[in-house]
Amino acid sequence: MHTTEVAAALKGAKHVAILTGSGISAESGVPTFRDAQTGLWSKFKPEDLATPEAFRRNPKLVWEWYAWRRELVTGAQPNAGHLALVELEQRVPEFTLITQNVDGLHQRAGSHNVIELHGNINRTKCFEEDIAVTEWKETGDSPPRCPRCGGRLRPDVVWFGESLRPEAIEGALMASRRCDVFLSVGTSTLVHPAASLPFEAAEGGAIVIEINTDTTPLTARAAFQLRGPAARVLPELLRAAWPE
Ligand code: OAD
């Protein structure tokens, strides 16, 4: 299929930029963002919990939802898709991994140059002061309180309606415009500004490749689409480009 052509493009690339979404962590057992939630949480929509308004309205509910997700992520292991991207970083001259995922699985797999567009669920910050907090007293409050100002603590992730860190989005935009091959992996390409990155790459002349189990708004614009789970497609691609 397209694998041979995509493998040749990767092999010849000077700078590869990648955008990943929650689909790459699906085989690690972390549900994708828009997947039906399970168990206790099935009656809530993620879009209704991941907002500052939801936190103001019911901080305990939002904190506990993230605590549940943090536990899921802590118990999960990077999969063959994450590992293929670690290998790719070693194979190509310049490599930028941009992720919308907050699960930290790319870094746990061993990727180095990672831009976390939406933060990381394992970090915590103060809702009032917006500064990182690494230690606090467990007093039974849920969420716990900031040791400096007594404000509520929240996960250090970007919620709907919040801005991305300027250095993260600027770095991602620069890499997308400068790369010669761009891979979009396991993302629905719905949430902006991340969703604009593959289109910026295409504008800049990069070969854009989509790896997804389904179609997305990017599909028609991508030069190549590889259908299937990232944990299978990415290792296949690496082996096609660099056979042992
Ligand atoms: P979504 O849940 O929107 O999309 C997951 C995508 O992965 C879909 O396009 C699926 O078809 C695809 N997919 C599912 N399983 C896959 C697999 N095994 N291999 C490859 N693809 C697979 O998740 P995201 O695109 O990551 O932001 O969502 C983007 C952002 O929306 C999230 O980061 C989150 C939310 O707003 C914040 O929380 C700020």
PDB file of C-alpha atoms and ligand atoms in Angstrom:
ATOM      1  CA  MET A   1       0.000   0.000   0.000  1.00  0.00           C
ATOM      2  CA  HIS A   2       1.176   3.469   0.857  1.00  0.00           C
ATOM      3  CA  THR A   3       3.587   2.196   3.475  1.00  0.00           C
ATOM      4  CA  THR A   4       6.487   1.923   1.018  1.00  0.00           C
ATOM      5  CA  GLU A   5       6.083   5.499  -0.232  1.00  0.00           C
ATOM      6  CA  VAL A   6       5.675   6.879   3.263  1.00  0.00           C
ATOM      7  CA  ALA A   7       8.712   4.903   4.439  1.00  0.00           C
ATOM      8  CA  ALA A   8      10.772   6.407   1.593  1.00  0.00           C
ATOM      9  CA  ALA A   9       9.600   9.923   2.544  1.00  0.00           C
ATOM     10  CA  LEU A  10      10.602   9.336   6.169  1.00  0.00           C
ATOM     11  CA  LYS A  11      13.980   7.973   5.204  1.00  0.00           C
ATOM     12  CA  GLY A  12      14.746  10.990   3.041  1.00  0.00           C
ATOM     13  CA  ALA A  13      13.442  13.560   5.546  1.00  0.00           C
ATOM     14  CA  LYS A  14      15.687  16.131   7.205  1.00  0.00           C
ATOM     15  CA  HIS A  15      13.092  17.259   9.732  1.00  0.00           C
ATOM     16  CA  VAL A  16      10.108  15.172  10.808  1.00  0.00           C
ATOM     17  CA  ALA A  17       7.376  16.769  12.912  1.00  0.00           C
ATOM     18  CA  ILE A  18       4.687  14.643  14.544  1.00  0.00           C
ATOM     19  CA  LEU A  19       1.397  15.575  16.143  1.00  0.00           C
ATOM     20  CA  THR A  20      -0.097  12.925  18.386  1.00  0.00           C
ATOM     21  CA  GLY A  21      -3.521  12.678  19.994  1.00  0.00           C
ATOM     22  CA  SER A  22      -5.154  10.285  22.378  1.00  0.00           C
ATOM     23  CA  GLY A  23      -5.444   7.541  19.700  1.00  0.00           C
ATOM     24  CA  ILE A  24      -1.750   6.728  20.144  1.00  0.00           C
ATOM     25  CA  SER A  25      -2.388   5.803  23.777  1.00  0.00           C
ATOM     26  CA  ALA A  26      -5.468   3.666  23.003  1.00  0.00           C
ATOM     27  CA  GLU A  27      -3.415   0.442  22.922  1.00  0.00           C
ATOM     28  CA  SER A  28      -1.977   1.355  26.307  1.00  0.00           C
ATOM     29  CA  GLY A  29      -5.496   1.133  27.713  1.00  0.00           C
ATOM     30  CA  VAL A  30      -5.990   4.900  28.131  1.00  0.00           C
ATOM     31  CA  PRO A  31      -9.406   5.750  26.651  1.00  0.00           C
ATOM     32  CA  THR A  32      -9.352   8.377  23.886  1.00  0.00           C
ATOM     33  CA  PHE A  33     -10.670  11.782  24.834  1.00  0.00           C
ATOM     34  CA  ARG A  34     -14.026  11.465  23.154  1.00  0.00           C
ATOM     35  CA  ASP A  35     -14.573   7.756  23.862  1.00  0.00           C
ATOM     36  CA  ALA A  36     -17.468   6.810  26.061  1.00  0.00           C
ATOM     37  CA  GLN A  37     -16.352   7.064  29.660  1.00  0.00           C
ATOM     38  CA  THR A  38     -16.644   3.978  31.737  1.00  0.00           C
ATOM     39  CA  GLY A  39     -18.023   3.088  35.151  1.00  0.00           C
ATOM     40  CA  LEU A  40     -18.848   5.884  37.552  1.00  0.00           C
ATOM     41  CA  TRP A  41     -17.899   8.555  35.064  1.00  0.00           C
ATOM     42  CA  SER A  42     -20.022   7.363  32.145  1.00  0.00           C
ATOM     43  CA  LYS A  43     -22.724   9.952  32.801  1.00  0.00           C
ATOM     44  CA  PHE A  44     -20.313  12.884  32.317  1.00  0.00           C
ATOM     45  CA  LYS A  45     -18.988  14.219  29.025  1.00  0.00           C
ATOM     46  CA  PRO A  46     -15.263  15.103  29.076  1.00  0.00           C
ATOM     47  CA  GLU A  47     -16.094  18.398  27.356  1.00  0.00           C
ATOM     48  CA  ASP A  48     -18.254  19.292  30.384  1.00  0.00           C
ATOM     49  CA  LEU A  49     -15.553  18.496  32.945  1.00  0.00           C
ATOM     50  CA  ALA A  50     -12.433  19.913  31.284  1.00  0.00           C
ATOM     51  CA  THR A  51     -13.300  23.599  31.678  1.00  0.00           C
ATOM     52  CA  PRO A  52     -12.557  26.346  34.225  1.00  0.00           C
ATOM     53  CA  GLU A  53     -16.318  26.859  34.595  1.00  0.00           C
ATOM     54  CA  ALA A  54     -16.820  23.208  35.564  1.00  0.00           C
ATOM     55  CA  PHE A  55     -14.011  23.539  38.127  1.00  0.00           C
ATOM     56  CA  ARG A  56     -15.521  26.718  39.610  1.00  0.00           C
ATOM     57  CA  ARG A  57     -18.937  25.070  39.769  1.00  0.00           C
ATOM     58  CA  ASN A  58     -17.792  21.764  41.229  1.00  0.00           C
ATOM     59  CA  PRO A  59     -14.050  21.605  41.965  1.00  0.00           C
ATOM     60  CA  LYS A  60     -14.364  18.314  43.849  1.00  0.00           C
ATOM     61  CA  LEU A  61     -15.973  16.562  40.866  1.00  0.00           C
ATOM     62  CA  VAL A  62     -13.349  17.801  38.402  1.00  0.00           C
ATOM     63  CA  TRP A  63     -10.414  17.057  40.750  1.00  0.00           C
ATOM     64  CA  GLU A  64     -11.706  13.524  41.331  1.00  0.00           C
ATOM     65  CA  TRP A  65     -12.236  12.916  37.617  1.00  0.00           C
ATOM     66  CA  TYR A  66      -8.602  13.839  37.018  1.00  0.00           C
ATOM     67  CA  ALA A  67      -7.508  11.686  39.971  1.00  0.00           C
ATOM     68  CA  TRP A  68      -9.262   8.749  38.279  1.00  0.00           C
ATOM     69  CA  ARG A  69      -7.600   9.530  34.947  1.00  0.00           C
ATOM     70  CA  ARG A  70      -4.196   9.963  36.663  1.00  0.00           C
ATOM     71  CA  GLU A  71      -4.549   6.524  38.174  1.00  0.00           C
ATOM     72  CA  LEU A  72      -5.404   5.045  34.769  1.00  0.00           C
ATOM     73  CA  VAL A  73      -2.334   6.666  33.242  1.00  0.00           C
ATOM     74  CA  THR A  74      -0.035   5.625  36.099  1.00  0.00           C
ATOM     75  CA  GLY A  75      -1.057   2.014  35.571  1.00  0.00           C
ATOM     76  CA  ALA A  76      -0.609   2.203  31.777  1.00  0.00           C
ATOM     77  CA  GLN A  77       2.572   1.375  29.858  1.00  0.00           C
ATOM     78  CA  PRO A  78       3.855   2.975  26.634  1.00  0.00           C
ATOM     79  CA  ASN A  79       2.951   0.818  23.625  1.00  0.00           C
ATOM     80  CA  ALA A  80       4.689  -0.122  20.370  1.00  0.00           C
ATOM     81  CA  GLY A  81       3.501   3.140  18.778  1.00  0.00           C
ATOM     82  CA  HIS A  82       5.215   5.294  21.424  1.00  0.00           C
ATOM     83  CA  LEU A  83       8.348   3.142  21.116  1.00  0.00           C
ATOM     84  CA  ALA A  84       8.425   3.490  17.312  1.00  0.00           C
ATOM     85  CA  LEU A  85       8.528   7.276  17.771  1.00  0.00           C
ATOM     86  CA  VAL A  86      11.488   6.923  20.159  1.00  0.00           C
ATOM     87  CA  GLU A  87      13.312   5.021  17.417  1.00  0.00           C
ATOM     88  CA  LEU A  88      12.306   7.578  14.775  1.00  0.00           C
ATOM     89  CA  GLU A  89      13.814  10.373  16.896  1.00  0.00           C
ATOM     90  CA  GLN A  90      17.136   8.519  16.738  1.00  0.00           C
ATOM     91  CA  ARG A  91      16.910   7.878  12.990  1.00  0.00           C
ATOM     92  CA  VAL A  92      16.172  11.327  11.542  1.00  0.00           C
ATOM     93  CA  PRO A  93      18.396  14.434  11.674  1.00  0.00           C
ATOM     94  CA  GLU A  94      15.752  16.712  13.199  1.00  0.00           C
ATOM     95  CA  PHE A  95      12.668  15.563  15.047  1.00  0.00           C
ATOM     96  CA  THR A  96       9.889  17.415  16.850  1.00  0.00           C
ATOM     97  CA  LEU A  97       7.196  15.520  18.711  1.00  0.00           C
ATOM     98  CA  ILE A  98       4.146  17.641  19.453  1.00  0.00           C
ATOM     99  CA  THR A  99       1.528  15.964  21.628  1.00  0.00           C
ATOM    100  CA  GLN A 100      -1.952  16.896  22.763  1.00  0.00           C
ATOM    101  CA  ASN A 101      -1.796  14.073  25.278  1.00  0.00           C
ATOM    102  CA  VAL A 102      -1.454  14.827  28.948  1.00  0.00           C
ATOM    103  CA  ASP A 103      -0.498  11.251  29.889  1.00  0.00           C
ATOM    104  CA  GLY A 104       3.305  11.619  29.701  1.00  0.00           C
ATOM    105  CA  LEU A 105       3.611   8.251  27.901  1.00  0.00           C
ATOM    106  CA  HIS A 106       5.920   9.627  25.177  1.00  0.00           C
ATOM    107  CA  GLN A 107       8.473  10.700  27.782  1.00  0.00           C
ATOM    108  CA  ARG A 108       8.087   7.451  29.710  1.00  0.00           C
ATOM    109  CA  ALA A 109       8.753   5.582  26.446  1.00  0.00           C
ATOM    110  CA  GLY A 110      11.995   7.577  26.030  1.00  0.00           C
ATOM    111  CA  SER A 111      11.174  10.421  23.607  1.00  0.00           C
ATOM    112  CA  HIS A 112      13.245  13.542  24.324  1.00  0.00           C
ATOM    113  CA  ASN A 113      12.129  16.438  22.196  1.00  0.00           C
ATOM    114  CA  VAL A 114       8.445  16.594  23.209  1.00  0.00           C
ATOM    115  CA  ILE A 115       6.207  19.663  23.146  1.00  0.00           C
ATOM    116  CA  GLU A 116       3.243  19.094  25.462  1.00  0.00           C
ATOM    117  CA  LEU A 117       0.594  21.381  24.012  1.00  0.00           C
ATOM    118  CA  HIS A 118      -2.071  20.592  26.599  1.00  0.00           C
ATOM    119  CA  GLY A 119       0.080  20.132  29.701  1.00  0.00           C
ATOM    120  CA  ASN A 120       0.535  17.029  31.827  1.00  0.00           C
ATOM    121  CA  ILE A 121      -1.901  15.341  34.153  1.00  0.00           C
ATOM    122  CA  ASN A 122       0.900  14.432  36.558  1.00  0.00           C
ATOM    123  CA  ARG A 123       1.683  18.068  37.295  1.00  0.00           C
ATOM    124  CA  THR A 124      -0.400  20.256  39.581  1.00  0.00           C
ATOM    125  CA  LYS A 125      -0.803  24.009  39.802  1.00  0.00           C
ATOM    126  CA  CYS A 126      -2.698  26.579  41.834  1.00  0.00           C
ATOM    127  CA  PHE A 127      -6.013  27.581  40.274  1.00  0.00           C
ATOM    128  CA  GLU A 128      -5.714  31.119  41.728  1.00  0.00           C
ATOM    129  CA  GLU A 129      -2.039  31.902  41.119  1.00  0.00           C
ATOM    130  CA  ASP A 130      -1.438  29.688  38.080  1.00  0.00           C
ATOM    131  CA  ILE A 131       1.952  28.536  39.403  1.00  0.00           C
ATOM    132  CA  ALA A 132       3.297  25.006  39.695  1.00  0.00           C
ATOM    133  CA  VAL A 133       2.848  23.289  43.049  1.00  0.00           C
ATOM    134  CA  THR A 134       4.817  20.133  43.793  1.00  0.00           C
ATOM    135  CA  GLU A 135       4.027  19.553  47.471  1.00  0.00           C
ATOM    136  CA  TRP A 136       0.975  20.110  49.591  1.00  0.00           C
ATOM    137  CA  LYS A 137      -0.617  18.812  52.796  1.00  0.00           C
ATOM    138  CA  GLU A 138      -3.400  16.259  52.487  1.00  0.00           C
ATOM    139  CA  THR A 139      -5.966  17.688  54.898  1.00  0.00           C
ATOM    140  CA  GLY A 140      -8.968  15.898  53.470  1.00  0.00           C
ATOM    141  CA  ASP A 141      -9.864  18.859  51.225  1.00  0.00           C
ATOM    142  CA  SER A 142     -10.757  17.822  47.684  1.00  0.00           C
ATOM    143  CA  PRO A 143      -9.152  19.448  45.810  1.00  0.00           C
ATOM    144  CA  PRO A 144      -6.244  20.052  48.179  1.00  0.00           C
ATOM    145  CA  ARG A 145      -5.230  23.624  48.989  1.00  0.00           C
ATOM    146  CA  CYS A 146      -2.246  25.583  47.713  1.00  0.00           C
ATOM    147  CA  PRO A 147       0.410  25.777  50.467  1.00  0.00           C
ATOM    148  CA  ARG A 148       1.166  29.426  49.518  1.00  0.00           C
ATOM    149  CA  CYS A 149      -2.211  31.072  49.086  1.00  0.00           C
ATOM    150  CA  GLY A 150      -4.799  28.530  50.209  1.00  0.00           C
ATOM    151  CA  GLY A 151      -6.357  28.507  46.732  1.00  0.00           C
ATOM    152  CA  ARG A 152      -7.589  25.293  45.177  1.00  0.00           C
ATOM    153  CA  LEU A 153      -5.147  23.030  43.352  1.00  0.00           C
ATOM    154  CA  ARG A 154      -5.901  21.805  39.826  1.00  0.00           C
ATOM    155  CA  PRO A 155      -4.163  19.655  37.238  1.00  0.00           C
ATOM    156  CA  ASP A 156      -1.622  21.479  35.053  1.00  0.00           C
ATOM    157  CA  VAL A 157      -3.525  20.829  31.826  1.00  0.00           C
ATOM    158  CA  VAL A 158      -5.103  23.171  29.305  1.00  0.00           C
ATOM    159  CA  TRP A 159      -8.869  23.231  29.584  1.00  0.00           C
ATOM    160  CA  PHE A 160     -11.397  24.223  26.920  1.00  0.00           C
ATOM    161  CA  GLY A 161     -11.454  27.996  26.719  1.00  0.00           C
ATOM    162  CA  GLU A 162      -7.902  28.374  28.104  1.00  0.00           C
ATOM    163  CA  SER A 163      -4.835  29.492  26.174  1.00  0.00           C
ATOM    164  CA  LEU A 164      -1.913  27.262  25.352  1.00  0.00           C
ATOM    165  CA  ARG A 165       1.503  28.263  26.719  1.00  0.00           C
ATOM    166  CA  PRO A 166       2.878  30.649  24.074  1.00  0.00           C
ATOM    167  CA  GLU A 167       6.269  28.909  23.873  1.00  0.00           C
ATOM    168  CA  ALA A 168       4.557  25.538  23.310  1.00  0.00           C
ATOM    169  CA  ILE A 169       2.308  26.649  20.461  1.00  0.00           C
ATOM    170  CA  GLU A 170       5.020  28.842  18.907  1.00  0.00           C
ATOM    171  CA  GLY A 171       7.510  25.959  18.943  1.00  0.00           C
ATOM    172  CA  ALA A 172       4.881  23.649  17.451  1.00  0.00           C
ATOM    173  CA  LEU A 173       4.001  26.133  14.713  1.00  0.00           C
ATOM    174  CA  MET A 174       7.629  26.719  13.832  1.00  0.00           C
ATOM    175  CA  ALA A 175       8.365  22.993  13.556  1.00  0.00           C
ATOM    176  CA  SER A 176       5.208  22.415  11.498  1.00  0.00           C
ATOM    177  CA  ARG A 177       6.147  25.143   9.030  1.00  0.00           C
ATOM    178  CA  ARG A 178       9.789  24.064   8.748  1.00  0.00           C
ATOM    179  CA  CYS A 179       9.529  20.257   8.612  1.00  0.00           C
ATOM    180  CA  ASP A 180       9.588  18.284   5.368  1.00  0.00           C
ATOM    181  CA  VAL A 181       7.487  15.362   6.641  1.00  0.00           C
ATOM    182  CA  PHE A 182       4.584  15.744   9.088  1.00  0.00           C
ATOM    183  CA  LEU A 183       2.826  12.783  10.717  1.00  0.00           C
ATOM    184  CA  SER A 184      -0.568  13.246  12.347  1.00  0.00           C
ATOM    185  CA  VAL A 185      -1.171  10.248  14.602  1.00  0.00           C
ATOM    186  CA  GLY A 186      -4.357   9.288  16.467  1.00  0.00           C
ATOM    187  CA  THR A 187      -5.970  12.705  16.647  1.00  0.00           C
ATOM    188  CA  SER A 188      -9.462  13.732  15.581  1.00  0.00           C
ATOM    189  CA  THR A 189      -8.053  17.061  14.233  1.00  0.00           C
ATOM    190  CA  LEU A 190     -10.963  18.884  15.846  1.00  0.00           C
ATOM    191  CA  VAL A 191      -9.438  20.940  18.636  1.00  0.00           C
ATOM    192  CA  HIS A 192      -7.691  24.165  17.635  1.00  0.00           C
ATOM    193  CA  PRO A 193      -5.035  25.465  17.572  1.00  0.00           C
ATOM    194  CA  ALA A 194      -3.454  21.953  17.526  1.00  0.00           C
ATOM    195  CA  ALA A 195      -5.702  20.923  14.639  1.00  0.00           C
ATOM    196  CA  SER A 196      -4.277  23.672  12.434  1.00  0.00           C
ATOM    197  CA  LEU A 197      -0.702  22.325  12.645  1.00  0.00           C
ATOM    198  CA  PRO A 198      -0.931  19.681   9.867  1.00  0.00           C
ATOM    199  CA  PHE A 199      -2.546  22.272   7.593  1.00  0.00           C
ATOM    200  CA  GLU A 200       0.304  24.704   8.333  1.00  0.00           C
ATOM    201  CA  ALA A 201       2.734  21.918   7.461  1.00  0.00           C
ATOM    202  CA  ALA A 202       0.973  21.220   4.160  1.00  0.00           C
ATOM    203  CA  GLU A 203       1.027  24.967   3.350  1.00  0.00           C
ATOM    204  CA  GLY A 204       4.757  24.965   4.041  1.00  0.00           C
ATOM    205  CA  GLY A 205       5.279  22.176   1.528  1.00  0.00           C
ATOM    206  CA  ALA A 206       5.668  19.208   3.890  1.00  0.00           C
ATOM    207  CA  ILE A 207       4.414  15.752   2.992  1.00  0.00           C
ATOM    208  CA  VAL A 208       1.541  15.242   5.440  1.00  0.00           C
ATOM    209  CA  ILE A 209       0.686  11.701   6.500  1.00  0.00           C
ATOM    210  CA  GLU A 210      -2.279  10.720   8.636  1.00  0.00           C
ATOM    211  CA  ILE A 211      -2.274   7.585  10.787  1.00  0.00           C
ATOM    212  CA  ASN A 212      -5.691   6.947  12.283  1.00  0.00           C
ATOM    213  CA  THR A 213      -8.298   4.199  12.608  1.00  0.00           C
ATOM    214  CA  ASP A 214     -10.872   6.613  11.141  1.00  0.00           C
ATOM    215  CA  THR A 215     -11.213   9.639   8.871  1.00  0.00           C
ATOM    216  CA  THR A 216     -10.860  13.203  10.188  1.00  0.00           C
ATOM    217  CA  PRO A 217     -11.079  16.724   8.742  1.00  0.00           C
ATOM    218  CA  LEU A 218      -7.412  16.284   7.746  1.00  0.00           C
ATOM    219  CA  THR A 219      -7.919  13.094   5.721  1.00  0.00           C
ATOM    220  CA  ALA A 220      -8.743  14.783   2.414  1.00  0.00           C
ATOM    221  CA  ARG A 221      -5.756  17.155   2.712  1.00  0.00           C
ATOM    222  CA  ALA A 222      -3.164  14.526   3.727  1.00  0.00           C
ATOM    223  CA  ALA A 223      -0.862  13.206   1.009  1.00  0.00           C
ATOM    224  CA  PHE A 224      -1.102   9.709   2.499  1.00  0.00           C
ATOM    225  CA  GLN A 225      -3.455   8.027   4.925  1.00  0.00           C
ATOM    226  CA  LEU A 226      -2.472   4.894   6.775  1.00  0.00           C
ATOM    227  CA  ARG A 227      -5.572   3.328   8.324  1.00  0.00           C
ATOM    228  CA  GLY A 228      -5.183   1.277  11.454  1.00  0.00           C
ATOM    229  CA  PRO A 229      -4.099   1.380  15.069  1.00  0.00           C
ATOM    230  CA  ALA A 230      -0.967   3.459  15.662  1.00  0.00           C
ATOM    231  CA  ALA A 231       0.617   0.649  17.711  1.00  0.00           C
ATOM    232  CA  ARG A 232       0.625  -1.512  14.578  1.00  0.00           C
ATOM    233  CA  VAL A 233       1.076   1.040  11.777  1.00  0.00           C
ATOM    234  CA  LEU A 234       4.021   2.975  13.271  1.00  0.00           C
ATOM    235  CA  PRO A 235       6.276  -0.056  13.914  1.00  0.00           C
ATOM    236  CA  GLU A 236       5.441  -1.368  10.409  1.00  0.00           C
ATOM    237  CA  LEU A 237       6.440   1.966   8.941  1.00  0.00           C
ATOM    238  CA  LEU A 238       9.743   2.022  10.828  1.00  0.00           C
ATOM    239  CA  ARG A 239      10.595  -1.524   9.675  1.00  0.00           C
ATOM    240  CA  ALA A 240       9.726  -0.613   6.081  1.00  0.00           C
ATOM    241  CA  ALA A 241      11.994   2.463   6.227  1.00  0.00           C
ATOM    242  CA  TRP A 242      14.856   0.862   8.153  1.00  0.00           C
ATOM    243  CA  PRO A 243      14.747  -2.924   7.780  1.00  0.00           C
ATOM    244  CA  GLU A 244      17.011  -4.604  10.355  1.00  0.00           C
TER     245      GLU A 244
HETATM  246  P1  OAD B   1     -10.055  12.423  20.269  1.00  0.00           P
HETATM  247  O1  OAD B   1     -10.701  11.491  21.266  1.00  0.00           O
HETATM  248  O2  OAD B   1     -10.796  13.603  19.798  1.00  0.00           O
HETATM  249  O3  OAD B   1      -9.635  11.608  18.970  1.00  0.00           O
HETATM  250  C1  OAD B   1      -8.962  10.386  19.012  1.00  0.00           C
HETATM  251  C2  OAD B   1      -8.614  10.022  17.598  1.00  0.00           C
HETATM  252  O4  OAD B   1      -7.834   8.840  17.622  1.00  0.00           O
HETATM  253  C3  OAD B   1      -9.827   9.733  16.700  1.00  0.00           C
HETATM  254  O5  OAD B   1      -9.642  10.370  15.450  1.00  0.00           O
HETATM  255  C4  OAD B   1      -9.802   8.201  16.552  1.00  0.00           C
HETATM  256  O6  OAD B   1     -10.289   7.794  15.280  1.00  0.00           O
HETATM  257  C5  OAD B   1      -8.329   7.916  16.663  1.00  0.00           C
HETATM  258  N1  OAD B   1      -7.970   6.600  17.180  1.00  0.00           N
HETATM  259  C6  OAD B   1      -8.625   5.856  18.109  1.00  0.00           C
HETATM  260  N2  OAD B   1      -7.944   4.742  18.388  1.00  0.00           N
HETATM  261  C7  OAD B   1      -6.821   4.768  17.624  1.00  0.00           C
HETATM  262  C8  OAD B   1      -5.700   3.906  17.454  1.00  0.00           C
HETATM  263  N3  OAD B   1      -5.595   2.786  18.156  1.00  0.00           N
HETATM  264  N4  OAD B   1      -4.721   4.275  16.586  1.00  0.00           N
HETATM  265  C9  OAD B   1      -4.824   5.414  15.872  1.00  0.00           C
HETATM  266  N5  OAD B   1      -5.863   6.267  15.969  1.00  0.00           N
HETATM  267  C10 OAD B   1      -6.838   5.961  16.840  1.00  0.00           C
HETATM  268  O7  OAD B   1      -8.661  12.820  20.911  1.00  0.00           O
HETATM  269  P2  OAD B   1      -7.656  13.963  20.520  1.00  0.00           P
HETATM  270  O8  OAD B   1      -7.624  14.199  19.059  1.00  0.00           O
HETATM  271  O9  OAD B   1      -6.391  13.673  21.223  1.00  0.00           O
HETATM  272  O10 OAD B   1      -7.619  18.515  24.900  1.00  0.00           O
HETATM  273  O11 OAD B   1      -8.341  15.204  21.225  1.00  0.00           O
HETATM  274  C11 OAD B   1      -7.703  16.430  21.140  1.00  0.00           C
HETATM  275  C12 OAD B   1      -7.898  17.214  22.357  1.00  0.00           C
HETATM  276  O12 OAD B   1      -9.294  17.338  22.582  1.00  0.00           O
HETATM  277  C13 OAD B   1      -7.402  16.562  23.625  1.00  0.00           C
HETATM  278  O13 OAD B   1      -6.037  16.803  23.848  1.00  0.00           O
HETATM  279  C14 OAD B   1      -8.232  17.274  24.651  1.00  0.00           C
HETATM  280  C15 OAD B   1      -9.535  17.571  23.916  1.00  0.00           C
HETATM  281  O14 OAD B   1      -9.860  18.906  23.956  1.00  0.00           O
HETATM  282  C16 OAD B   1      -7.649  18.971  26.132  1.00  0.00           C
HETATM  283  O15 OAD B   1      -7.980  18.314  27.092  1.00  0.00           O
HETATM  284  C17 OAD B   1      -7.191  20.366  26.197  1.00  0.00           C
END
